[in-house]
mmCIF file of C-alpha atoms and ligand atoms in Angstrom:
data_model
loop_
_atom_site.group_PDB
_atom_site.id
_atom_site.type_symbol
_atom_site.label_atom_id
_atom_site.label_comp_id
_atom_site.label_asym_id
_atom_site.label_seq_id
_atom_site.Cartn_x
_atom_site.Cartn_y
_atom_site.Cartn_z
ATOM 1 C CA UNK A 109 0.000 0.000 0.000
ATOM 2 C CA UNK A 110 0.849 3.635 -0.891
ATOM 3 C CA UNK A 111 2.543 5.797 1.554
ATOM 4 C CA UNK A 112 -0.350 8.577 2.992
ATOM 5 C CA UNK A 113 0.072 11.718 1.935
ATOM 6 C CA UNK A 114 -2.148 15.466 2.879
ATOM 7 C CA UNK A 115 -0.480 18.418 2.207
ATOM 8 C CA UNK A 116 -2.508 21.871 2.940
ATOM 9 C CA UNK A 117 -2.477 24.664 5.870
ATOM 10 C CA UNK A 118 -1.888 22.891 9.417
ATOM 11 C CA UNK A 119 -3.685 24.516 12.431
ATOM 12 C CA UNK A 120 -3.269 26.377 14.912
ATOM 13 C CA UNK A 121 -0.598 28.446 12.870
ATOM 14 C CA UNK A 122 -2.223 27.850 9.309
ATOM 15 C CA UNK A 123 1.167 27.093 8.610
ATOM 16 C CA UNK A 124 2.053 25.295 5.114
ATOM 17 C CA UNK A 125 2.978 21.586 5.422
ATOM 18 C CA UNK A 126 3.341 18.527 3.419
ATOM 19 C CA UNK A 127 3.649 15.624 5.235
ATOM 20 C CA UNK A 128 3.969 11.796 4.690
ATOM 21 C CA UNK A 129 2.755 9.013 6.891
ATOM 22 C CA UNK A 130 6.003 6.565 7.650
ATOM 23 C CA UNK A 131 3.742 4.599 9.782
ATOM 24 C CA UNK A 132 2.367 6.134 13.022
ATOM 25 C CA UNK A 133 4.750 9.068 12.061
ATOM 26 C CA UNK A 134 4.382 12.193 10.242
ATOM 27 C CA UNK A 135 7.374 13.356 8.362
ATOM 28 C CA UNK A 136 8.140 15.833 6.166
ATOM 29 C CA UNK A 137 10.637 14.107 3.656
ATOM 30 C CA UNK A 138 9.027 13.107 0.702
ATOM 31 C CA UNK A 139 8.582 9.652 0.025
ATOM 32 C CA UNK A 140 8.439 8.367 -3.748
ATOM 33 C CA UNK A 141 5.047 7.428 -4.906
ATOM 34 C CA UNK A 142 2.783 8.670 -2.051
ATOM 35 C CA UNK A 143 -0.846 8.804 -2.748
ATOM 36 C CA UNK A 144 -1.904 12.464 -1.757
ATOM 37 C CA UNK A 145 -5.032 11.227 -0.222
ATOM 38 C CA UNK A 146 -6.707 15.066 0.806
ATOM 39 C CA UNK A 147 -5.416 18.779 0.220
ATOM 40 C CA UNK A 148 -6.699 21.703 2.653
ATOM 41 C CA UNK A 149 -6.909 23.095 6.077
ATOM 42 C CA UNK A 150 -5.382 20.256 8.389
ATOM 43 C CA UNK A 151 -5.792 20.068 12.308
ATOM 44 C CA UNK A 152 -4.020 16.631 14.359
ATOM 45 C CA UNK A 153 -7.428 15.861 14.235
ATOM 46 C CA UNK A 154 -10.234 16.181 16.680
ATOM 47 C CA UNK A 155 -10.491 15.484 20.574
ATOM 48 C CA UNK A 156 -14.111 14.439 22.423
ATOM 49 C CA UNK A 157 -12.083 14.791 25.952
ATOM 50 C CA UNK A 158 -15.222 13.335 27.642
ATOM 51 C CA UNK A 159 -17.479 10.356 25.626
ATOM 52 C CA UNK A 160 -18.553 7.242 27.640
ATOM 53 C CA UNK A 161 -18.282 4.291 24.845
ATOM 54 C CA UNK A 162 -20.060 1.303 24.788
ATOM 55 C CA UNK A 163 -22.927 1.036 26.866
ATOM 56 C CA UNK A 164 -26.752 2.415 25.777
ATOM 57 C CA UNK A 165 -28.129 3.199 28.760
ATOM 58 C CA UNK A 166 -26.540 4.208 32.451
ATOM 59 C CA UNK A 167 -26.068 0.817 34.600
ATOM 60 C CA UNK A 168 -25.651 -1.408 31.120
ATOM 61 C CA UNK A 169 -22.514 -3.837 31.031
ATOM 62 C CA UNK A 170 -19.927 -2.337 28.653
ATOM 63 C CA UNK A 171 -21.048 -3.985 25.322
ATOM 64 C CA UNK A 172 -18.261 -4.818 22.429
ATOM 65 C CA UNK A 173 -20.811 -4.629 19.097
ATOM 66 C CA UNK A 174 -21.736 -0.918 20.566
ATOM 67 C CA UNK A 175 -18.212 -0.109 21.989
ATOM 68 C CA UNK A 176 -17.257 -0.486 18.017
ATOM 69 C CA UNK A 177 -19.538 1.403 16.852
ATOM 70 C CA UNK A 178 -19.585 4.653 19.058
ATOM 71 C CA UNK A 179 -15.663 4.570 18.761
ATOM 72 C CA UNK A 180 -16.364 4.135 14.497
ATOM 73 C CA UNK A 181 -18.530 6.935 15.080
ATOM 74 C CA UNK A 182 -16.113 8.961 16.729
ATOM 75 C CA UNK A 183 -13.910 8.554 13.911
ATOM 76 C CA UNK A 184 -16.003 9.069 10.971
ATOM 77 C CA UNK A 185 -16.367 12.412 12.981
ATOM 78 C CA UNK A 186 -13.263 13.681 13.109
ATOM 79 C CA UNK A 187 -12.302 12.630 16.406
ATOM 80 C CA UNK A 188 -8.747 10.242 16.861
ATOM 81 C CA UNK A 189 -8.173 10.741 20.177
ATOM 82 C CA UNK A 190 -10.837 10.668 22.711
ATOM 83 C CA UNK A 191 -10.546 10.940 26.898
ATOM 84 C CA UNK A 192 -12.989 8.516 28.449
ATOM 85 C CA UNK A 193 -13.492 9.513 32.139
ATOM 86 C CA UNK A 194 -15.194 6.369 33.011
ATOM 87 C CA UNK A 195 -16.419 3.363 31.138
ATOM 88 C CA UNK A 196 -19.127 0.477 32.085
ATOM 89 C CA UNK A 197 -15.987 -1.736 32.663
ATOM 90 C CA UNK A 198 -12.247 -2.446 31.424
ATOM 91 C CA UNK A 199 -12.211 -1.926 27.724
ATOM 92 C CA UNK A 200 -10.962 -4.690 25.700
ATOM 93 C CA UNK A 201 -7.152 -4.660 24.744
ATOM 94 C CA UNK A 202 -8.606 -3.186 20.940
ATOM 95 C CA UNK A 203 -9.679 -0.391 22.211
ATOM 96 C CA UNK A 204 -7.455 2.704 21.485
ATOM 97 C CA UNK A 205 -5.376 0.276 19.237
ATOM 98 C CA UNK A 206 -7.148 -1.082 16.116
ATOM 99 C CA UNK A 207 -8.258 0.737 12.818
ATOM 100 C CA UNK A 208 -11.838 0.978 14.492
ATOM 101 C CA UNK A 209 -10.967 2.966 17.465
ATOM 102 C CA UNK A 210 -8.927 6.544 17.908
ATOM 103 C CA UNK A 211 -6.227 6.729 20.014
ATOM 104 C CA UNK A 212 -8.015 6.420 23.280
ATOM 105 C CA UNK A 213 -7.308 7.476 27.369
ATOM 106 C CA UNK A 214 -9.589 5.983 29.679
ATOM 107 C CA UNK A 215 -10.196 6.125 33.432
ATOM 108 C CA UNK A 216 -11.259 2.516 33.874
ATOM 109 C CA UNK A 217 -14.659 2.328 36.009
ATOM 110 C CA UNK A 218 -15.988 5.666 37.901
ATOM 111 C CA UNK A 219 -15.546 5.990 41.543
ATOM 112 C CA UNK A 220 -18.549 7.293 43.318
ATOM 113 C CA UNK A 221 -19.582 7.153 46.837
ATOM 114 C CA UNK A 222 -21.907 5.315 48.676
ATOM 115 C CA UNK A 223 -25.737 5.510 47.338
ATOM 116 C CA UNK A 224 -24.922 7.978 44.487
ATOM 117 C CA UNK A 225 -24.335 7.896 41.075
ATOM 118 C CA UNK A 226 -25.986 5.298 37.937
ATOM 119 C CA UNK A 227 -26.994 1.980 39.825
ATOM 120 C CA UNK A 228 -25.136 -0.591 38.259
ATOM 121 C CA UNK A 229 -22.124 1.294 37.159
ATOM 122 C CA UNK A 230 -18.644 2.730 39.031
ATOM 123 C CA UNK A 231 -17.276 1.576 41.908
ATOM 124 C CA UNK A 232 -18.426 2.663 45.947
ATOM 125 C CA UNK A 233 -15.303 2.517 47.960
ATOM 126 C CA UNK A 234 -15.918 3.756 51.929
ATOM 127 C CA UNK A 235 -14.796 7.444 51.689
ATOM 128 C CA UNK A 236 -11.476 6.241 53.687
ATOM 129 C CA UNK A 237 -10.169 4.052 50.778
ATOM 130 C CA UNK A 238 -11.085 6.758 47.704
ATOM 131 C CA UNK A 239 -7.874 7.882 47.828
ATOM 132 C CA UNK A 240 -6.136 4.405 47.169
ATOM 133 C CA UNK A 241 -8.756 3.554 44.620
ATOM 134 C CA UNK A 242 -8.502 6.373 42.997
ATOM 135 C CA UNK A 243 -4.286 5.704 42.052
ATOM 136 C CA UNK A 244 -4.181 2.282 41.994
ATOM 137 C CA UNK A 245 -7.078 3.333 38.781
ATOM 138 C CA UNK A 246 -4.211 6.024 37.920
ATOM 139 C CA UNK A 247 -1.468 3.447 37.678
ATOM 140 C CA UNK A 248 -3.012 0.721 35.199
ATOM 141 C CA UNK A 249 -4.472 3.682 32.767
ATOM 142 C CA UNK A 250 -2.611 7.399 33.335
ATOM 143 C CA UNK A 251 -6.315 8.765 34.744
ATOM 144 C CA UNK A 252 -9.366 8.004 37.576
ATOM 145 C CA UNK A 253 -12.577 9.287 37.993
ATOM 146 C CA UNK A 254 -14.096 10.448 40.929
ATOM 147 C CA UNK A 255 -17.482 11.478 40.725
ATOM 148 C CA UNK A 256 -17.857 14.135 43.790
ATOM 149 C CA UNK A 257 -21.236 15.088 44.087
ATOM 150 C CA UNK A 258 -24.215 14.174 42.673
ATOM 151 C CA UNK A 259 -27.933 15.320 43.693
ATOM 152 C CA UNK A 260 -29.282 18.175 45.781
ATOM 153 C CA UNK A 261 -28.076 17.904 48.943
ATOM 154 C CA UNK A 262 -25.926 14.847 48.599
ATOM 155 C CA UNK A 263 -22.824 14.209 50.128
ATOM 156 C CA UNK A 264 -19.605 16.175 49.274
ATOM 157 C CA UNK A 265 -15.973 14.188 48.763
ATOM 158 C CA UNK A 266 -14.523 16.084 51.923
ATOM 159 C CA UNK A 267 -11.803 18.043 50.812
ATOM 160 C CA UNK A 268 -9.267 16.391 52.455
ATOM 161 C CA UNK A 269 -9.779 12.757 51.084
ATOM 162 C CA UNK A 270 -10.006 14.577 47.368
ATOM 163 C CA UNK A 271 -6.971 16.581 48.306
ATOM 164 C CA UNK A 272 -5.329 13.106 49.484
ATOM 165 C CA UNK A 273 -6.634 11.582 46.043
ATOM 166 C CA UNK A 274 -4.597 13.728 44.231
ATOM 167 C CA UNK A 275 -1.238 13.572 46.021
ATOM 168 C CA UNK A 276 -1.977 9.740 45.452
ATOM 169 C CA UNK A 277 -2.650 9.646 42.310
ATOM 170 C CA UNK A 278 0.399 12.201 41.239
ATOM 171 C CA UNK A 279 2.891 10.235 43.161
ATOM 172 C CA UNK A 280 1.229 6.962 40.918
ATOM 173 C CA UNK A 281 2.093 9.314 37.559
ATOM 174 C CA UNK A 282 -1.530 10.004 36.921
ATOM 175 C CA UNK A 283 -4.082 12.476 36.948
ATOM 176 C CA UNK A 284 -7.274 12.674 38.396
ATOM 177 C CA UNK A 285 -10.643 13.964 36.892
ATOM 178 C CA UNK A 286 -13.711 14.626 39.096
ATOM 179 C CA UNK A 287 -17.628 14.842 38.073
ATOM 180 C CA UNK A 288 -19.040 18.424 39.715
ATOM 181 C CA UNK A 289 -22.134 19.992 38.982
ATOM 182 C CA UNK A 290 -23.242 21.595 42.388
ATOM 183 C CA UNK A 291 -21.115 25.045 43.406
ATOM 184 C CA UNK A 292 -19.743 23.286 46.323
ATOM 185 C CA UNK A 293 -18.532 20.509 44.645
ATOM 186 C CA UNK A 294 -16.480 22.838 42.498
ATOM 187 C CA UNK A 295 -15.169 24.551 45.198
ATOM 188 C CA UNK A 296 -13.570 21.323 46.900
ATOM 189 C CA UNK A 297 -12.541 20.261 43.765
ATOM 190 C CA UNK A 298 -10.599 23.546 43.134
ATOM 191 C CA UNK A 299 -9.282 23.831 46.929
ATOM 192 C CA UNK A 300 -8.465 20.449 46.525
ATOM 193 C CA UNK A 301 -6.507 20.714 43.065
ATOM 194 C CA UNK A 302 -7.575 18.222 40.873
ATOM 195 C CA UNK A 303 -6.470 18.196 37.252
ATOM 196 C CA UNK A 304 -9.913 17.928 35.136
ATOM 197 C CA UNK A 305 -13.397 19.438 37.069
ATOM 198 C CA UNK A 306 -16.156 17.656 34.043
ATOM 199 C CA UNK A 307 -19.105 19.967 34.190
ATOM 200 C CA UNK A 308 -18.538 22.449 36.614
ATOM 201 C CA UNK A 309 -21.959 23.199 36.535
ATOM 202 C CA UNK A 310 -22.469 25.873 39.189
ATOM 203 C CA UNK A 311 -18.587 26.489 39.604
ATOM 204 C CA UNK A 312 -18.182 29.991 41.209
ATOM 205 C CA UNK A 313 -16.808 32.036 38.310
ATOM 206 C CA UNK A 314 -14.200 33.665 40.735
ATOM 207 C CA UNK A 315 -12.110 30.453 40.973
ATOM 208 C CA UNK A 316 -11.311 30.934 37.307
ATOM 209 C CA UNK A 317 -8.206 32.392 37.747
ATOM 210 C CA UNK A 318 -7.095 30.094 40.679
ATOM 211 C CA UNK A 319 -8.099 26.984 38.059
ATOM 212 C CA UNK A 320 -6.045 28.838 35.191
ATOM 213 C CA UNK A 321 -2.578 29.428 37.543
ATOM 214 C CA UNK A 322 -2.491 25.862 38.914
ATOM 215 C CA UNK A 323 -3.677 24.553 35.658
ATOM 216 C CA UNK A 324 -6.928 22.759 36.325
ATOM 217 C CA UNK A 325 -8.949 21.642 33.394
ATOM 218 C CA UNK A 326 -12.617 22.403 32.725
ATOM 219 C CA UNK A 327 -14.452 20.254 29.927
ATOM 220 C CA UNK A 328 -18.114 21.804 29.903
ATOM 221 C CA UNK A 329 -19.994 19.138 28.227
ATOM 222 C CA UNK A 330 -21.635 22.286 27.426
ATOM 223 C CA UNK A 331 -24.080 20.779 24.539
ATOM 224 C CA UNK A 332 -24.878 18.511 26.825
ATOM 225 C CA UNK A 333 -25.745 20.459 29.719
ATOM 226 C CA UNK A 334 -28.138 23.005 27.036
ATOM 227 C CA UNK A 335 -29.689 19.842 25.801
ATOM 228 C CA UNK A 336 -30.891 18.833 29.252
ATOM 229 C CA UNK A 337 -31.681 22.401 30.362
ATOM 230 C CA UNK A 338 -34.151 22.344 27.594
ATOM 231 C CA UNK A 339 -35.472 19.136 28.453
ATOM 232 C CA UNK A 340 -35.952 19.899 32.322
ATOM 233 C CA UNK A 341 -37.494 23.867 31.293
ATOM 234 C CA UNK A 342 -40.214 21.791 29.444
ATOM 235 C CA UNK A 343 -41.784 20.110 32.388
ATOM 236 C CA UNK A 344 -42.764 22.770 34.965
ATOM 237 C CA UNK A 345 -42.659 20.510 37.828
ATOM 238 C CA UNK A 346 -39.477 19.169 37.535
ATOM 239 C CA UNK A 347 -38.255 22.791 36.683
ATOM 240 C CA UNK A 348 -39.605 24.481 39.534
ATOM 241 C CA UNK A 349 -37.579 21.538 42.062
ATOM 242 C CA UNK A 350 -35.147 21.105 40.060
ATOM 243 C CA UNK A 351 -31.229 22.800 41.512
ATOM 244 C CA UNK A 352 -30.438 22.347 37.828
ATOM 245 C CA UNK A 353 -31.481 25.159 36.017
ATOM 246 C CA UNK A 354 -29.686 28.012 37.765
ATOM 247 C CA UNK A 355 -26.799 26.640 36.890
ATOM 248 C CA UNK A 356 -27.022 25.117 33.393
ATOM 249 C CA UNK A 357 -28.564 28.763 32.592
ATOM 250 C CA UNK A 358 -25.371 30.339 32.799
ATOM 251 C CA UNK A 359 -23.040 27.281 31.833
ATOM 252 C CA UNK A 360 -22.615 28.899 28.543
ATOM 253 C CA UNK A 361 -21.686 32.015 30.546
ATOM 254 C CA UNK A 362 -19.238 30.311 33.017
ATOM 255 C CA UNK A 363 -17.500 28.360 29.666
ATOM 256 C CA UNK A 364 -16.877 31.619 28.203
ATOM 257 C CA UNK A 365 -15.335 33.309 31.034
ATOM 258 C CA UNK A 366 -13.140 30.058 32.071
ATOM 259 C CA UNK A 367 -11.823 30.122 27.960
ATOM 260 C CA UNK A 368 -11.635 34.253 29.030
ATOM 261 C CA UNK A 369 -9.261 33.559 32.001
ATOM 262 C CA UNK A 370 -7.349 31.223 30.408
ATOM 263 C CA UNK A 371 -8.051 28.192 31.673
ATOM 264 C CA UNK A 372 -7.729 24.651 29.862
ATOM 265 C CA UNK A 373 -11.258 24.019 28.270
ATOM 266 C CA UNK A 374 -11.801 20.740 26.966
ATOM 267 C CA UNK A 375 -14.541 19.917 24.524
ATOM 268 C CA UNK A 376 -16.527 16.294 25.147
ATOM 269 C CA UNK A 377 -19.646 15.589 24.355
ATOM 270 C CA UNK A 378 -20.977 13.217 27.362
ATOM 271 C CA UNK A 379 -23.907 12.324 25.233
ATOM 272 C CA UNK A 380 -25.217 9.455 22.995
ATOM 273 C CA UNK A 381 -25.179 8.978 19.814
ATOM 274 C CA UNK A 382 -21.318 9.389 19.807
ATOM 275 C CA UNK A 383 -19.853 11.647 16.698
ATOM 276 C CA UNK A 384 -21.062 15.061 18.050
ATOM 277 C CA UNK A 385 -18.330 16.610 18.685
ATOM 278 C CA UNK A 386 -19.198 19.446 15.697
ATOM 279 C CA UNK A 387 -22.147 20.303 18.094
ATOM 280 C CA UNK A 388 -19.933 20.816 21.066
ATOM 281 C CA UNK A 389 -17.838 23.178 19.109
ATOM 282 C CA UNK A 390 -20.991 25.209 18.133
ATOM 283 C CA UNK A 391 -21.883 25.248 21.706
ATOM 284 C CA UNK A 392 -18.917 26.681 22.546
ATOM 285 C CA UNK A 393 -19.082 28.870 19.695
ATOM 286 C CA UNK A 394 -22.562 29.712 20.727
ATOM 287 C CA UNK A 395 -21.707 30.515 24.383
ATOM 288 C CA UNK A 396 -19.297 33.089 22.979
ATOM 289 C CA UNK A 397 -15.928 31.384 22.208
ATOM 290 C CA UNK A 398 -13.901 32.176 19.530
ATOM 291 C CA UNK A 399 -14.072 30.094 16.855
ATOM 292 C CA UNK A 400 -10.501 29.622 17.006
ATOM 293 C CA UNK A 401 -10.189 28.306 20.888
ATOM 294 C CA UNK A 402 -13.213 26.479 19.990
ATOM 295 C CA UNK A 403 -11.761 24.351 18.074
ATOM 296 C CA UNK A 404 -8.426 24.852 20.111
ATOM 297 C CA UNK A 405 -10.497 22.799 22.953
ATOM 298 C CA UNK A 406 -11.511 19.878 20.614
ATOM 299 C CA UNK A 407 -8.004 19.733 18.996
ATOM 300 C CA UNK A 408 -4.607 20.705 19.572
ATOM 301 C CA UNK A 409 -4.996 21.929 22.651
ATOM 302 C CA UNK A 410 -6.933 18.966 24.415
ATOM 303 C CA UNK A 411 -4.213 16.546 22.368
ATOM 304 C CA UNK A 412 -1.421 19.086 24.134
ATOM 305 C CA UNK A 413 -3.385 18.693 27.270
ATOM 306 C CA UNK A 414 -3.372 14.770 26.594
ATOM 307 C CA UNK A 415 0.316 14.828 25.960
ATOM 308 C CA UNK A 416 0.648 14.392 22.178
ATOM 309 C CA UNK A 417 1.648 17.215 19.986
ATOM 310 C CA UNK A 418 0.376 18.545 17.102
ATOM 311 C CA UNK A 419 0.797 18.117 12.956
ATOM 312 C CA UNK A 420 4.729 18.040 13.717
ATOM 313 C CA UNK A 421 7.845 16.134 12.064
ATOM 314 C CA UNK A 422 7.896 12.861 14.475
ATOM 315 C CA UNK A 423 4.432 13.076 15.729
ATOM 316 C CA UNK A 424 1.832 10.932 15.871
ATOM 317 C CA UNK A 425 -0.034 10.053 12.497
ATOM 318 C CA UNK A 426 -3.504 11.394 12.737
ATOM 319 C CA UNK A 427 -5.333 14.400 10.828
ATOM 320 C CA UNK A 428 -8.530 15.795 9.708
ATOM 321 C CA UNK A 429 -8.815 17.754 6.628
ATOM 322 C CA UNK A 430 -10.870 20.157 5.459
ATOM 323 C CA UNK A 431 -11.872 21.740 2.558
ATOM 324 C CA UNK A 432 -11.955 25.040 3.876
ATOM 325 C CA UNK A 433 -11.495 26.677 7.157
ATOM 326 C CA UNK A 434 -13.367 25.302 9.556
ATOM 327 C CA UNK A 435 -12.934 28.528 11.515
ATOM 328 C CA UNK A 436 -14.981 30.492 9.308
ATOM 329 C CA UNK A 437 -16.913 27.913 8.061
ATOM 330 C CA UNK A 438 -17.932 26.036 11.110
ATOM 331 C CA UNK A 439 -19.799 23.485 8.457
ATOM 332 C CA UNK A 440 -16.371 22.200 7.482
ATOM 333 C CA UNK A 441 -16.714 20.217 10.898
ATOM 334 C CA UNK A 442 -19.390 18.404 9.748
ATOM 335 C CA UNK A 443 -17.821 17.052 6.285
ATOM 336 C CA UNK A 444 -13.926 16.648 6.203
ATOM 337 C CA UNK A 445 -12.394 15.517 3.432
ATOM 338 C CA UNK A 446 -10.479 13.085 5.042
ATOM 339 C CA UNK A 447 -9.707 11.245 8.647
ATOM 340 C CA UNK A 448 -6.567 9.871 9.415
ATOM 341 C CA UNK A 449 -5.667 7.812 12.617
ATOM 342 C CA UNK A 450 -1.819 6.067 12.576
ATOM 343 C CA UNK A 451 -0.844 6.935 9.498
ATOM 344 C CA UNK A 452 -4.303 5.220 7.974
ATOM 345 C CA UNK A 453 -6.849 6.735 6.111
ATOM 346 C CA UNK A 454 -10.459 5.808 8.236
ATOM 347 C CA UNK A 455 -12.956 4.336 5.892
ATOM 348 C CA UNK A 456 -16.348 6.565 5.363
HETATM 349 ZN ZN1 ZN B 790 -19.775 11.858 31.699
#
């Protein structure tokens, strides 16, 4: 087969490049007989920094047939490298590896406390043993999950076990991402240091700048967080109960101001069907992002965030190309030209 070729104007710099797939590696010397397989704008391809593969419906066993096909949808999207921040269960050794799946980082099962979170999925260690959970997770897969809050008036991971959690899972060469979507729960995580708050619904917008100087993450799952806000506003009763609303109504707000004070922002989608990771950048868009940090946060920046660098000599293999600039033409997103994961060209 061929050697892979794309040759265009590489984001973030819109820098020329022509560049040759020799393997899982881009490189810039030309190799005899490529096939030039797409010419346009080029980004390392996209990131969903927070997708849950594999599973229909909260509490289901993680599922194989589906895992393949949410990860193939993924990647007819745009997306080769995606963070999962829990999963139903250990993926199987293919995932992240074989010509259906992106590059993948996963968390292994959420860890949740005692009578909260999806019945049937995560783990419930007593608060105590969080901490140890949380990097023995870290050591097997680079992240963990802690999920630490969850309804009105539920229990809070006290700060000092979450603070704990993340000296533990440093010193085991991870990182540690939380689920937050109460005020509170932000705070701790904040005070407590974590390295990715997912949601941050309710987050007090004046620990932006304290998340941006000791370089905590926010991914909004803003798209998400609109699409239920919609669905709670239409049924009164639920709305008028409901904690919810105050602070999905100014998600969009609170995104914009983190991107504002220069904070990591992470795009990820959270939702089923997987693939909408377009919609996430027109969220952001939406909310009042630029739509160059837009797509920053569901490219090169989440892959720097991740650890792997952009369309460089030496780097990994993976691009999406566009016709045009998806910057000012956000519809680009929604019909590249051409996906590229290890050096491959994905099917579509
Ligand atoms: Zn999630």
């Amino acid at each position: 087969m061929a050697v892979l070729r794309i040759r265009g104007l590489a984001l973030p710099e819109g820098d020329p490049v022509d560049l040759y797939a020799d393997g899982d590696r881009w490189t810039s010397d030309p190799v005899p007989g490529a096939d030039l397989v797409a010419e346009g704008w080029i980004l390392p391809g996209l990131v969903d920094a927070h997708t849950h593969p594999g599973a229909n419906t909260p509490g289901d066993p993680l599922d194989d047939g589906i895992l393949r096909d949410d990860l193939r949808a993924h990647l007819e999207s745009g997306v080769t490298l995606i963070r999962s921040p829990g999963l139903a269960d250990d993926p199987p050794d293919w995932f992240g590896r074989s010509d259906d799946s992106p590059r993948a980082f996963h968390a292994g099962r959420w860890i949740a406390q005692h009578g909260q979170f999806a019945p049937g999925w995560g783990r419930r260690p007593d608060p105590a043993d969080l901490p140890a959970v949380a990097a023995e997770q870290a050591a097997r897969t680079g992240w963990a999950k802690i999920v630490i809050d969850w309804k009105a008036g539920d229990d809070i991971v006290p700060v000092e076990i979450l603070r704990e959690a993340v000296t533990r899972v440093h010193a085991a060469g991870g990182r540690l991402a939380v689920h937050s979507q109460h005020g509170a729960g932000g705070a701790v995580a904040v005070e407590a240091g974590v390295d990715s708050i997912e949601h941050g619904m309710g987050l007090d917008p004046a620990l932006l700048s304290r998340m941006a100087e000791q370089g905590t993450a926010l991914t909004p799952t803003l798209a998400a967080i609109t699409g239920s806000l919609a669905r709670t506003l239409a049924n009164p009763d639920r709305a008028r109960t409901s904690w919810y609303v105050p602070g999905a109504s100014v998600h969009a707000r609170l995104t914009a101001a983190a991107v504002e004070a220069g904070v990591t922002v992470l795009a990820g989608t959270d939702t089923r069907p997987h693939g909408g990771i377009a919609q996430e950048i027109r969220a952001l868009v939406t909310a009042g992002v630029t739509p160059h940090r837009a797509i920053a946060a569901a490219s090169w920046a989440a892959r720097a965030y991740l650890g792997l660098p952009g369309l460089l000599d030496g780097a990994p293999a993976d691009a999406v190309v566009y016709a045009a600039d998806p910057r000012t033409d956000l519809s680009q997103l929604d019909k590249p030209s051409a996906v590229i994961v290890r050096g491959k060209r994905v099917a579509r």
